[in-house]
């Protein structure tokens, strides 16, 4: 393999572009030995059973090598195709709320052990562990804990586990081949509204087209728009842990919206 370009770094990992002996272009992440690469590879392979993702070419404790994704400009038509593909991914389902591999979001570990229902999974495996790491004032912690107590009440109709990306912000959707290609997953069996809420959190080109096509393919339960802040609590807490208080206002606005449901 010949490395042709340095692409910077992300969460302590070096990013590279290379070319294999057979001429195929590849993307690689390298870094200190970690379970992160095996977790990402497992998630990509699982998602790849139902949606387009890069091919996992090599995975080891200190690197992950993927097929190169040739990016193109997003379009309304590509967004609609992506919306239908995302609906198909979610409909593919999962055995449990959780996953049979260790979870990570960025470099932060996540507990993927299974839970019998989504509100319990979201509270015990996603929100509360990151709340304990967030170093928020006691008054903020108390409000978040009040919101957690309401999860079962405000989560909407119960649904079976969906096969979700788990960290589906704009930067983890590459536009290629006339649709979206998913990268950098925190994949697990979860609630499908979580992926859609994450797309809305930091914006996605043609998001209205994505959601419209998704709704035609796999309609969401009534009230899903009002539940967006519920599903944004975890990613906002992750950002507070990683980047500090600049995300506190967004988090607490979401908490208050959940308390108002």
C-alpha atoms as one frame of an Amber mdcrd trajectory, in Angstrom:
protein
   0.000   0.000   0.000   1.259   3.483  -0.925   0.115   6.419   1.211  -0.515
   9.409  -1.055  -1.937  12.115   1.210  -2.202  13.192   4.820  -5.787  14.205
   5.570  -5.286  15.560   9.055  -6.441  14.004  12.288  -9.653  13.371  14.196
 -10.041  12.511  17.893  -6.363  11.609  18.132  -6.329   9.423  15.036  -4.289
  10.087  11.901  -6.257  10.167   8.620  -4.635   9.029   5.365  -5.392   8.450
   1.697  -3.621   5.617  -0.087  -3.530   3.409  -3.149  -3.444  -0.390  -3.108
  -1.207  -2.386  -5.432  -4.234  -3.056  -7.651  -4.889   0.676  -8.055  -7.853
   1.031  -5.690  -7.914   4.194  -3.593  -8.398   3.744   0.148  -8.978   5.772
   3.283  -7.298   4.848   6.552  -7.397   5.793  10.203  -4.382   4.933  12.319
  -3.556   5.412  15.983  -2.732   3.759  19.248  -4.098   0.248  19.728  -7.771
   0.491  20.652 -11.107  -1.283  20.364 -12.425   1.722  18.437 -11.415   0.405
  15.020 -12.952  -3.045  15.515 -16.158  -1.425  16.774 -16.382   0.878  13.764
 -15.688  -2.005  11.369 -18.404  -4.145  12.964 -20.865  -1.285  12.710 -20.025
  -0.568   9.076 -20.426  -4.217   8.076 -23.764  -4.429   9.890 -25.092  -1.218
   8.367 -23.731  -2.305   4.986 -26.212  -5.169   4.900 -28.928  -2.553   4.321
 -27.354   0.730   3.083 -24.282   1.941   1.207 -21.165   2.331   3.378 -17.445
   2.102   2.591 -16.094  -1.447   2.344 -13.956  -2.549   5.277 -10.692  -3.710
   3.671  -8.570  -4.172   6.787  -9.051  -3.742  10.494  -6.568  -4.167  13.324
  -5.981  -2.766  16.802  -4.101   0.235  15.415  -5.729   0.918  12.049  -8.829
   0.710   9.873  -8.648   0.734   6.069 -11.768   1.461   4.006 -12.610   1.845
   0.342 -12.370   5.455  -0.839 -15.637   7.363  -1.336 -15.613   9.771  -4.286
 -17.689  12.711  -3.142 -20.026  14.839  -5.237 -22.291  17.807  -4.613 -25.583
  17.003  -2.871 -28.813  17.399  -4.798 -32.534  17.179  -4.114 -32.744  13.887
  -6.019 -29.840  12.400  -4.069 -31.444  13.525  -0.811 -34.684  11.764  -1.706
 -32.818   8.559  -2.566 -30.953   8.829   0.715 -34.207   9.280   2.633 -35.598
   6.078   1.129 -32.347   4.227   1.798 -32.300   5.396   5.411 -35.856   4.140
   5.848 -34.718   0.756   4.515 -31.813   0.692   6.949 -34.068   1.366   9.915
 -36.611  -1.190   8.756 -33.853  -3.835   8.626 -34.077  -3.872  12.410 -31.887
  -5.228  15.188 -32.065  -8.094  17.657 -32.030  -5.787  20.700 -31.706  -2.223
  21.842 -27.915  -2.354  21.917 -25.257  -4.225  19.958 -22.939  -7.242  20.380
 -19.790  -5.095  20.114 -18.333  -2.359  22.354 -19.731   1.068  21.540 -17.836
   4.306  20.916 -18.795   7.822  19.886 -15.677   9.743  18.889 -13.172   8.311
  21.398 -15.748   7.972  24.195 -16.877   4.452  25.194 -20.596   3.639  25.176
 -22.339   0.701  26.814 -24.038  -1.378  24.109 -25.292  -4.155  26.379 -28.911
  -4.966  25.483 -31.941  -3.479  27.183 -35.561  -4.650  26.828 -37.018  -1.238
  25.946 -35.791   1.953  24.324 -36.539   4.451  27.138 -34.545   2.271  29.547
 -31.719   1.853  27.035 -31.565   5.561  26.273 -31.534   6.508  29.946 -29.095
   3.917  31.284 -26.770   3.406  28.304 -26.679   6.853  26.709 -27.880   9.851
  28.716 -26.978   9.129  32.345 -23.410   7.867  31.695 -22.575  11.055  29.785
 -24.364  13.251  32.308 -21.927  11.894  34.926 -18.997  12.979  32.725 -20.311
  16.406  31.716 -19.278  18.444  34.792 -22.498  20.440  34.746 -23.768  22.548
  37.663 -25.897  20.620  40.154 -29.013  22.518  39.079 -28.504  21.419  35.454
 -27.911  17.824  36.515 -31.176  17.861  38.469 -33.101  19.106  35.419 -31.585
  16.440  33.174 -32.468  13.773  35.731 -36.057  15.071  35.804 -36.185  14.750
  32.011 -34.811  11.195  32.224 -37.610  10.263  34.607 -40.084  11.235  31.865
 -38.534   9.181  29.047 -41.072   6.351  29.176 -43.918   8.871  29.233 -42.758
  11.062  26.346 -41.017   8.549  24.026 -44.095   7.970  21.877 -45.501   4.617
  20.767 -43.214   1.654  21.434 -41.367   0.400  18.363 -39.067  -2.591  17.825
 -35.318  -1.876  17.630 -34.237  -0.198  14.421 -30.829  -0.612  12.819 -29.388
   2.879  13.299 -26.156   4.708  12.546 -26.110   6.284  16.005 -23.990   9.374
  15.203 -25.698  10.632  12.073 -24.678  14.262  11.877 -24.064  16.034   8.576
 -20.329  15.244   8.567 -21.009  11.505   8.627 -23.019  11.583   5.386 -20.907
  11.672   2.222 -22.720  12.408  -1.020 -21.656   9.920  -3.659 -23.282   7.832
  -6.394 -26.464   9.872  -6.314 -27.239   9.257  -2.653 -25.756   9.445   0.839
 -22.980   7.128   2.014 -22.684   6.606   5.767 -19.338   6.786   7.576 -18.073
   6.825  11.202 -20.985   4.967  12.786 -21.834   4.367  16.412 -24.159   1.649
  15.142 -26.589  -0.209  17.377 -30.180  -1.248  17.719 -31.964   1.927  18.728
 -34.876   4.231  17.962 -35.078   5.399  14.373 -36.048   8.924  15.430 -32.540
   9.228  16.939 -30.864   9.242  13.513 -33.338  11.786  12.137 -32.941  14.071
  15.153 -29.156  13.942  14.740 -29.454  14.965  11.080 -31.459  17.988  12.223
 -29.070  18.948  15.029 -26.279  20.318  12.834 -28.163  20.569   9.555 -28.058
  18.503   6.365 -28.434  19.723   2.780 -31.971  19.121   1.512 -33.073  17.722
   4.860 -36.714  18.404   3.984 -36.336  16.150   0.921 -34.687  13.431   3.008
 -37.502  13.515   5.556 -40.227  13.657   2.914 -38.924  10.578   1.116 -38.393
   8.788   4.440 -41.970   9.473   5.481 -43.305   8.081   2.211 -41.264   4.916
   2.686 -41.572   4.354   6.459 -43.984   6.817   8.136 -43.032   8.062  11.586
 -45.356   7.957  14.585 -47.448  11.035  15.322 -45.596  13.626  17.379 -42.132
  12.759  16.109 -41.218  16.407  15.466 -41.978  17.318  19.083 -39.726  14.459
  20.225 -36.655  15.724  18.334 -35.180  17.401  21.477 -35.539  14.109  23.374
 -33.332  12.337  20.853 -30.847  15.214  20.799 -30.091  14.998  24.529 -27.425
  12.333  24.100 -25.453  13.962  21.258 -25.589  17.313  23.038 -24.259  15.716
  26.223 -21.485  14.095  24.179 -20.527  17.530  22.864 -20.513  18.994  26.374
 -18.166  16.185  27.457 -15.878  16.592  24.444 -15.910  20.351  23.931 -17.153
  21.927  27.143 -19.698  24.512  28.130 -20.276  26.064  24.711 -22.890  23.345
  24.138 -24.550  23.760  27.563 -27.231  26.195  26.383 -28.292  23.890  23.546
 -28.429  20.948  25.926 -30.510  22.770  28.523 -32.895  24.103  25.858 -33.469
  20.500  24.770 -33.964  19.420  28.391 -36.609  22.093  28.920 -38.352  21.043
  25.713 -38.505  17.443  26.958 -39.907  18.583  30.305 -42.583  20.525  28.425
 -43.806  17.514  26.401
